PDB file of C-alpha atoms and ligand atoms in Angstrom:
ATOM      1  CA  MET A 171      21.434  40.927  87.008  1.00 60.00           C
ATOM      2  CA  ILE A 172      21.691  44.881  87.532  1.00 62.00           C
ATOM      3  CA  GLY A 173      23.984  44.172  90.346  1.00 70.00           C
ATOM      4  CA  HIS A 174      26.101  41.804  88.225  1.00 74.00           C
ATOM      5  CA  LYS A 175      26.324  44.485  85.610  1.00 74.00           C
ATOM      6  CA  ASN A 176      27.251  47.338  88.249  1.00 78.00           C
ATOM      7  CA  ASN A 177      30.209  44.894  89.506  1.00 91.00           C
ATOM      8  CA  ILE A 178      31.329  44.462  86.031  1.00 92.00           C
ATOM      9  CA  ASN A 179      31.379  48.225  85.490  1.00 94.00           C
ATOM     10  CA  GLU A 180      33.147  48.653  88.576  1.00 95.00           C
ATOM     11  CA  GLU A 181      35.732  46.261  87.912  1.00 96.00           C
ATOM     12  CA  ILE A 182      36.488  47.752  84.301  1.00 97.00           C
ATOM     13  CA  ARG A 183      36.518  51.043  85.890  1.00 97.00           C
ATOM     14  CA  ASN A 184      39.121  50.007  88.430  1.00 97.00           C
ATOM     15  CA  LYS A 185      41.274  48.147  86.041  1.00 97.00           C
ATOM     16  CA  LEU A 186      41.384  51.205  83.495  1.00 98.00           C
ATOM     17  CA  LEU A 187      42.002  53.694  86.282  1.00 97.00           C
ATOM     18  CA  ASN A 188      44.937  51.483  87.689  1.00 98.00           C
ATOM     19  CA  TRP A 189      46.270  51.234  84.034  1.00 98.00           C
ATOM     20  CA  TYR A 190      45.986  54.999  83.604  1.00 98.00           C
ATOM     21  CA  GLU A 191      47.972  55.690  86.790  1.00 97.00           C
ATOM     22  CA  LYS A 192      50.832  53.854  85.362  1.00 97.00           C
ATOM     23  CA  ASN A 193      50.470  54.597  81.481  1.00 98.00           C
ATOM     24  CA  LYS A 194      48.950  57.839  81.080  1.00 97.00           C
ATOM     25  CA  TYR A 195      50.035  60.684  78.812  1.00 97.00           C
ATOM     26  CA  ASP A 196      51.195  63.889  80.833  1.00 95.00           C
ATOM     27  CA  TYR A 197      49.456  66.261  78.673  1.00 98.00           C
ATOM     28  CA  PRO A 198      49.530  69.860  79.910  1.00 98.00           C
ATOM     29  CA  TRP A 199      45.713  70.399  79.325  1.00 98.00           C
ATOM     30  CA  ARG A 200      45.021  67.677  81.729  1.00 97.00           C
ATOM     31  CA  THR A 201      46.495  69.591  84.791  1.00 97.00           C
ATOM     32  CA  THR A 202      45.301  73.007  84.167  1.00 97.00           C
ATOM     33  CA  GLU A 203      41.839  74.202  85.679  1.00 96.00           C
ATOM     34  CA  ASP A 204      41.848  77.201  83.105  1.00 98.00           C
ATOM     35  CA  GLN A 205      38.596  76.892  81.237  1.00 98.00           C
ATOM     36  CA  TYR A 206      39.783  79.013  78.417  1.00 98.00           C
ATOM     37  CA  LYS A 207      42.896  76.515  77.671  1.00 98.00           C
ATOM     38  CA  ILE A 208      40.628  73.503  78.198  1.00 98.00           C
ATOM     39  CA  ILE A 209      38.044  74.534  75.515  1.00 98.00           C
ATOM     40  CA  ILE A 210      40.451  75.704  73.186  1.00 98.00           C
ATOM     41  CA  THR A 211      42.383  72.705  73.410  1.00 98.00           C
ATOM     42  CA  GLU A 212      39.254  70.369  72.778  1.00 98.00           C
ATOM     43  CA  ILE A 213      38.981  72.411  69.438  1.00 98.00           C
ATOM     44  CA  LEU A 214      42.598  71.918  68.564  1.00 98.00           C
ATOM     45  CA  LEU A 215      42.499  68.262  69.226  1.00 97.00           C
ATOM     46  CA  GLN A 216      39.716  67.676  66.898  1.00 95.00           C
ATOM     47  CA  LYS A 217      40.842  65.541  63.873  1.00 93.00           C
ATOM     48  CA  THR A 218      44.416  65.750  64.795  1.00 94.00           C
ATOM     49  CA  ILE A 219      46.854  63.935  66.869  1.00 93.00           C
ATOM     50  CA  ALA A 220      47.354  64.863  70.346  1.00 95.00           C
ATOM     51  CA  SER A 221      51.161  64.891  69.998  1.00 96.00           C
ATOM     52  CA  ASN A 222      50.800  67.805  67.601  1.00 97.00           C
ATOM     53  CA  VAL A 223      48.587  69.637  70.094  1.00 98.00           C
ATOM     54  CA  ASN A 224      51.333  69.183  72.607  1.00 98.00           C
ATOM     55  CA  ASN A 225      53.954  70.545  70.381  1.00 97.00           C
ATOM     56  CA  LEU A 226      51.893  73.539  69.930  1.00 98.00           C
ATOM     57  CA  TYR A 227      50.247  74.115  73.345  1.00 98.00           C
ATOM     58  CA  HIS A 228      52.721  76.504  75.262  1.00 98.00           C
ATOM     59  CA  ILE A 229      53.662  78.460  72.170  1.00 98.00           C
ATOM     60  CA  PHE A 230      49.993  78.954  71.283  1.00 98.00           C
ATOM     61  CA  PHE A 231      49.069  80.042  74.877  1.00 98.00           C
ATOM     62  CA  SER A 232      51.889  82.191  75.310  1.00 98.00           C
ATOM     63  CA  LYS A 233      50.650  84.223  72.374  1.00 98.00           C
ATOM     64  CA  TYR A 234      46.840  84.029  72.670  1.00 98.00           C
ATOM     65  CA  LYS A 235      46.459  84.236  76.507  1.00 98.00           C
ATOM     66  CA  ASN A 236      42.748  84.615  76.593  1.00 98.00           C
ATOM     67  CA  PHE A 237      39.675  85.003  74.370  1.00 98.00           C
ATOM     68  CA  SER A 238      40.196  88.764  73.969  1.00 97.00           C
ATOM     69  CA  ASP A 239      43.618  87.967  72.351  1.00 98.00           C
ATOM     70  CA  ILE A 240      41.899  85.521  69.791  1.00 98.00           C
ATOM     71  CA  ASN A 241      39.058  88.014  69.293  1.00 97.00           C
ATOM     72  CA  LYS A 242      41.583  90.812  68.457  1.00 97.00           C
ATOM     73  CA  SER A 243      43.737  88.593  66.367  1.00 98.00           C
ATOM     74  CA  ASN A 244      44.203  88.861  62.661  1.00 97.00           C
ATOM     75  CA  ILE A 245      42.541  85.734  61.285  1.00 97.00           C
ATOM     76  CA  LEU A 246      45.363  85.093  58.987  1.00 98.00           C
ATOM     77  CA  ASP A 247      47.953  85.109  61.896  1.00 98.00           C
ATOM     78  CA  LEU A 248      45.844  82.885  63.718  1.00 98.00           C
ATOM     79  CA  GLN A 249      45.496  80.370  60.777  1.00 98.00           C
ATOM     80  CA  LYS A 250      49.375  80.424  60.461  1.00 98.00           C
ATOM     81  CA  ASP A 251      50.017  79.889  63.951  1.00 98.00           C
ATOM     82  CA  ILE A 252      48.028  76.699  64.051  1.00 98.00           C
ATOM     83  CA  LYS A 253      48.940  75.492  60.596  1.00 97.00           C
ATOM     84  CA  SER A 254      50.759  72.814  61.847  1.00 96.00           C
ATOM     85  CA  LEU A 255      47.575  70.883  62.994  1.00 97.00           C
ATOM     86  CA  GLY A 256      45.842  71.028  59.775  1.00 95.00           C
ATOM     87  CA  LEU A 257      42.446  72.328  58.802  1.00 94.00           C
ATOM     88  CA  SER A 258      43.811  75.674  60.027  1.00 96.00           C
ATOM     89  CA  ASN A 259      41.278  77.842  58.138  1.00 96.00           C
ATOM     90  CA  LYS A 260      38.363  75.991  59.537  1.00 97.00           C
ATOM     91  CA  ARG A 261      39.888  75.862  63.029  1.00 97.00           C
ATOM     92  CA  ALA A 262      40.781  79.558  62.987  1.00 98.00           C
ATOM     93  CA  LYS A 263      37.033  80.446  62.020  1.00 98.00           C
ATOM     94  CA  ILE A 264      35.786  78.316  65.061  1.00 98.00           C
ATOM     95  CA  LEU A 265      38.327  79.950  67.479  1.00 98.00           C
ATOM     96  CA  LYS A 266      37.120  83.333  66.143  1.00 98.00           C
ATOM     97  CA  ASP A 267      33.566  82.673  66.344  1.00 98.00           C
ATOM     98  CA  LEU A 268      33.746  81.202  69.842  1.00 98.00           C
ATOM     99  CA  SER A 269      35.700  84.228  70.973  1.00 98.00           C
ATOM    100  CA  LEU A 270      32.866  86.464  69.790  1.00 97.00           C
ATOM    101  CA  VAL A 271      30.212  84.444  71.623  1.00 97.00           C
ATOM    102  CA  VAL A 272      32.466  84.487  74.782  1.00 97.00           C
ATOM    103  CA  MET A 273      33.094  88.259  74.469  1.00 97.00           C
ATOM    104  CA  ASN A 274      29.392  88.997  74.085  1.00 95.00           C
ATOM    105  CA  ASN A 275      28.979  86.932  77.239  1.00 95.00           C
ATOM    106  CA  ASN A 276      30.983  89.217  79.460  1.00 95.00           C
ATOM    107  CA  GLY A 277      34.078  87.316  78.784  1.00 95.00           C
ATOM    108  CA  LYS A 278      32.452  83.947  80.081  1.00 96.00           C
ATOM    109  CA  ILE A 279      32.210  80.708  78.393  1.00 97.00           C
ATOM    110  CA  PRO A 280      28.573  79.685  78.135  1.00 95.00           C
ATOM    111  CA  GLU A 281      27.955  76.591  80.328  1.00 92.00           C
ATOM    112  CA  ASP A 282      24.865  75.633  78.174  1.00 94.00           C
ATOM    113  CA  PRO A 283      26.421  73.018  75.771  1.00 94.00           C
ATOM    114  CA  ALA A 284      23.285  74.068  73.298  1.00 95.00           C
ATOM    115  CA  ILE A 285      24.850  77.653  73.164  1.00 95.00           C
ATOM    116  CA  LEU A 286      28.387  76.278  72.534  1.00 96.00           C
ATOM    117  CA  ARG A 287      26.971  74.209  69.685  1.00 96.00           C
ATOM    118  CA  GLU A 288      25.631  77.279  68.099  1.00 95.00           C
ATOM    119  CA  VAL A 289      29.135  78.045  66.984  1.00 96.00           C
ATOM    120  CA  ASN A 290      29.713  76.430  63.618  1.00 95.00           C
ATOM    121  CA  GLY A 291      32.238  73.566  64.064  1.00 95.00           C
ATOM    122  CA  ILE A 292      31.452  72.917  67.746  1.00 96.00           C
ATOM    123  CA  ALA A 293      29.513  69.899  67.880  1.00 96.00           C
ATOM    124  CA  ASN A 294      28.523  67.217  70.796  1.00 96.00           C
ATOM    125  CA  TYR A 295      32.118  66.092  71.360  1.00 97.00           C
ATOM    126  CA  VAL A 296      33.831  69.401  72.082  1.00 97.00           C
ATOM    127  CA  SER A 297      30.681  70.973  74.059  1.00 97.00           C
ATOM    128  CA  ASN A 298      30.354  67.680  76.121  1.00 97.00           C
ATOM    129  CA  ALA A 299      34.202  67.249  76.668  1.00 97.00           C
ATOM    130  CA  TYR A 300      34.341  70.692  77.919  1.00 97.00           C
ATOM    131  CA  LEU A 301      31.582  70.334  80.325  1.00 97.00           C
ATOM    132  CA  CYS A 302      33.437  67.229  81.649  1.00 98.00           C
ATOM    133  CA  PHE A 303      37.060  68.505  81.539  1.00 98.00           C
ATOM    134  CA  GLY A 304      36.444  72.144  82.277  1.00 97.00           C
ATOM    135  CA  LEU A 305      33.354  71.839  84.644  1.00 96.00           C
ATOM    136  CA  ASN A 306      33.746  68.663  86.122  1.00 96.00           C
ATOM    137  CA  GLU A 307      30.302  67.467  85.034  1.00 97.00           C
ATOM    138  CA  LYS A 308      29.339  64.118  83.833  1.00 97.00           C
ATOM    139  CA  THR A 309      28.646  64.174  80.045  1.00 97.00           C
ATOM    140  CA  ILE A 310      28.557  61.419  77.413  1.00 97.00           C
ATOM    141  CA  PHE A 311      30.884  61.952  74.455  1.00 97.00           C
ATOM    142  CA  TYR A 312      32.488  59.605  71.959  1.00 97.00           C
ATOM    143  CA  ASP A 313      34.919  59.613  69.109  1.00 95.00           C
ATOM    144  CA  VAL A 314      35.863  56.718  66.922  1.00 95.00           C
ATOM    145  CA  ASN A 315      38.312  55.343  69.448  1.00 96.00           C
ATOM    146  CA  ILE A 316      35.786  55.349  72.283  1.00 97.00           C
ATOM    147  CA  THR A 317      33.192  53.819  70.070  1.00 97.00           C
ATOM    148  CA  ARG A 318      35.550  50.987  69.229  1.00 97.00           C
ATOM    149  CA  PHE A 319      36.361  50.338  72.777  1.00 98.00           C
ATOM    150  CA  ILE A 320      32.994  50.407  74.155  1.00 98.00           C
ATOM    151  CA  SER A 321      31.833  48.083  71.063  1.00 97.00           C
ATOM    152  CA  ARG A 322      34.521  45.571  71.692  1.00 97.00           C
ATOM    153  CA  VAL A 323      34.063  45.101  75.295  1.00 97.00           C
ATOM    154  CA  PHE A 324      30.185  45.240  75.395  1.00 96.00           C
ATOM    155  CA  ASN A 325      29.515  43.691  72.179  1.00 95.00           C
ATOM    156  CA  VAL A 326      27.669  46.640  70.572  1.00 95.00           C
ATOM    157  CA  PRO A 327      26.887  45.591  67.044  1.00 90.00           C
ATOM    158  CA  LYS A 328      26.739  47.856  64.049  1.00 90.00           C
ATOM    159  CA  SER A 329      23.113  48.721  63.722  1.00 90.00           C
ATOM    160  CA  LYS A 330      20.810  51.645  63.659  1.00 90.00           C
ATOM    161  CA  LYS A 331      20.677  51.627  67.433  1.00 93.00           C
ATOM    162  CA  ARG A 332      24.450  51.487  67.762  1.00 94.00           C
ATOM    163  CA  PHE A 333      25.194  54.935  69.185  1.00 95.00           C
ATOM    164  CA  GLU A 334      22.096  54.980  71.603  1.00 96.00           C
ATOM    165  CA  LEU A 335      23.586  51.668  72.911  1.00 97.00           C
ATOM    166  CA  ILE A 336      27.257  53.228  72.984  1.00 97.00           C
ATOM    167  CA  GLU A 337      25.607  56.017  75.069  1.00 97.00           C
ATOM    168  CA  ASN A 338      23.815  53.803  77.373  1.00 97.00           C
ATOM    169  CA  LYS A 339      27.157  51.759  77.973  1.00 97.00           C
ATOM    170  CA  LEU A 340      29.235  54.882  78.575  1.00 97.00           C
ATOM    171  CA  ASP A 341      26.481  56.274  80.902  1.00 97.00           C
ATOM    172  CA  GLU A 342      26.809  53.091  83.068  1.00 96.00           C
ATOM    173  CA  LEU A 343      30.712  52.969  82.887  1.00 97.00           C
ATOM    174  CA  ILE A 344      31.349  56.688  83.687  1.00 97.00           C
ATOM    175  CA  LEU A 345      31.077  57.871  87.206  1.00 95.00           C
ATOM    176  CA  ALA A 346      30.184  61.580  87.767  1.00 94.00           C
ATOM    177  CA  MET A 347      32.783  61.978  90.670  1.00 94.00           C
ATOM    178  CA  ASP A 348      35.570  60.572  88.507  1.00 95.00           C
ATOM    179  CA  CYS A 349      34.560  61.606  84.861  1.00 97.00           C
ATOM    180  CA  LYS A 350      37.546  63.176  83.761  1.00 97.00           C
ATOM    181  CA  ARG A 351      40.143  60.440  84.689  1.00 97.00           C
ATOM    182  CA  LEU A 352      37.667  57.897  83.160  1.00 98.00           C
ATOM    183  CA  TYR A 353      37.625  59.494  79.865  1.00 98.00           C
ATOM    184  CA  TRP A 354      41.411  60.242  79.799  1.00 98.00           C
ATOM    185  CA  SER A 355      42.005  56.527  80.875  1.00 98.00           C
ATOM    186  CA  ILE A 356      39.740  55.343  77.824  1.00 98.00           C
ATOM    187  CA  LEU A 357      41.266  57.773  75.369  1.00 97.00           C
ATOM    188  CA  ASP A 358      44.848  56.624  76.381  1.00 97.00           C
ATOM    189  CA  PHE A 359      43.905  53.131  76.508  1.00 98.00           C
ATOM    190  CA  CYS A 360      42.489  53.216  72.838  1.00 97.00           C
ATOM    191  CA  ASN A 361      45.745  54.601  71.802  1.00 96.00           C
ATOM    192  CA  LYS A 362      47.988  52.463  73.387  1.00 97.00           C
ATOM    193  CA  ILE A 363      46.194  49.094  73.987  1.00 98.00           C
ATOM    194  CA  CYS A 364      42.813  48.794  72.295  1.00 98.00           C
ATOM    195  CA  ILE A 365      44.218  50.103  69.070  1.00 97.00           C
ATOM    196  CA  LYS A 366      42.211  49.823  65.872  1.00 96.00           C
ATOM    197  CA  ASN A 367      44.265  46.976  64.089  1.00 96.00           C
ATOM    198  CA  ASN A 368      45.747  44.000  66.148  1.00 96.00           C
ATOM    199  CA  PRO A 369      44.631  45.328  69.608  1.00 97.00           C
ATOM    200  CA  LYS A 370      47.210  44.178  72.415  1.00 97.00           C
ATOM    201  CA  CYS A 371      44.602  41.938  74.010  1.00 97.00           C
ATOM    202  CA  ASP A 372      47.379  39.784  75.394  1.00 96.00           C
ATOM    203  CA  ILE A 373      48.519  42.508  77.808  1.00 97.00           C
ATOM    204  CA  CYS A 374      44.946  44.061  78.005  1.00 98.00           C
ATOM    205  CA  PRO A 375      43.814  44.535  81.845  1.00 97.00           C
ATOM    206  CA  VAL A 376      40.230  44.164  80.869  1.00 97.00           C
ATOM    207  CA  SER A 377      40.280  41.245  78.658  1.00 97.00           C
ATOM    208  CA  SER A 378      38.590  38.998  80.995  1.00 96.00           C
ATOM    209  CA  TYR A 379      35.483  41.168  80.611  1.00 96.00           C
ATOM    210  CA  CYS A 380      35.699  41.871  76.970  1.00 97.00           C
ATOM    211  CA  TYR A 381      33.303  40.201  74.549  1.00 96.00           C
ATOM    212  CA  TYR A 382      35.571  40.702  71.690  1.00 95.00           C
ATOM    213  CA  TYR A 383      38.365  38.901  73.391  1.00 94.00           C
ATOM    214  CA  GLN A 384      36.370  36.208  75.080  1.00 92.00           C
ATOM    215  CA  ASN A 385      34.754  35.194  71.726  1.00 90.00           C
ATOM    216  CA  ASP A 386      38.020  35.167  69.826  1.00 78.00           C
ATOM    217  CA  LEU A 387      36.802  37.773  67.175  1.00 77.00           C
TER     218      LEU A 387
HETATM  219 FE1  SF4 B   1      40.496  45.994  73.405  1.00 77.47          FE
HETATM  220 FE2  SF4 B   1      41.496  43.498  73.316  1.00 77.47          FE
HETATM  221 FE3  SF4 B   1      41.193  44.715  75.635  1.00 77.47          FE
HETATM  222 FE4  SF4 B   1      39.139  43.872  74.375  1.00 77.47          FE
HETATM  223  S1  SF4 B   1      40.680  42.605  75.279  1.00 77.47           S
HETATM  224  S2  SF4 B   1      39.416  45.841  75.353  1.00 77.47           S
HETATM  225  S3  SF4 B   1      39.657  44.238  72.221  1.00 77.47           S
HETATM  226  S4  SF4 B   1      42.468  45.233  73.878  1.00 77.47           S
END
């Protein structure tokens, strides 16, 4: 039974990664190794659409080249510079607070997610996404899109245990050696195929493993 489950996860992984290679978004934050840009981008991506962050990405990082630039900036200027993303007051405060934490840590981003989460506004998603995308560590994080995809494929019902089950399923699906590409593939897949309304099951490469599709839900 465990072997069967592993095979299914492996097949879903392969299908997702194949799909990703042909259909991925070429966002600049996916090709940088700069941990400063990676964590700042995760904060900018919260509660906004990726294309808005994409439009701002080079403008923002040409002005704010490092945490010191954010730390020294006037918060009103910072708010103005990220206004196009929405929630600019809240987001600017998170950036300023994080820059202070980093400056007080000899310019290094803390690698302990619990320390990152002490910054008001940085929760599980951003701290764990940073560990994955910035430090190549397998972590478990999910937003509403990842939750929808996992729930549909693996039949995770809405219940008290839902998020525990989502975490277990993600833990089985995500491989440490390929965690970045797997998360990116799921994120893009949720955006293009397993969308909220009318998912494109007819062209979905994982439909034969998907509970939602197989049970005509
Ligand atoms: Fe989503 Fe449909 Fe694919 Fe299932 S078959 S993963 S519901 S798009």
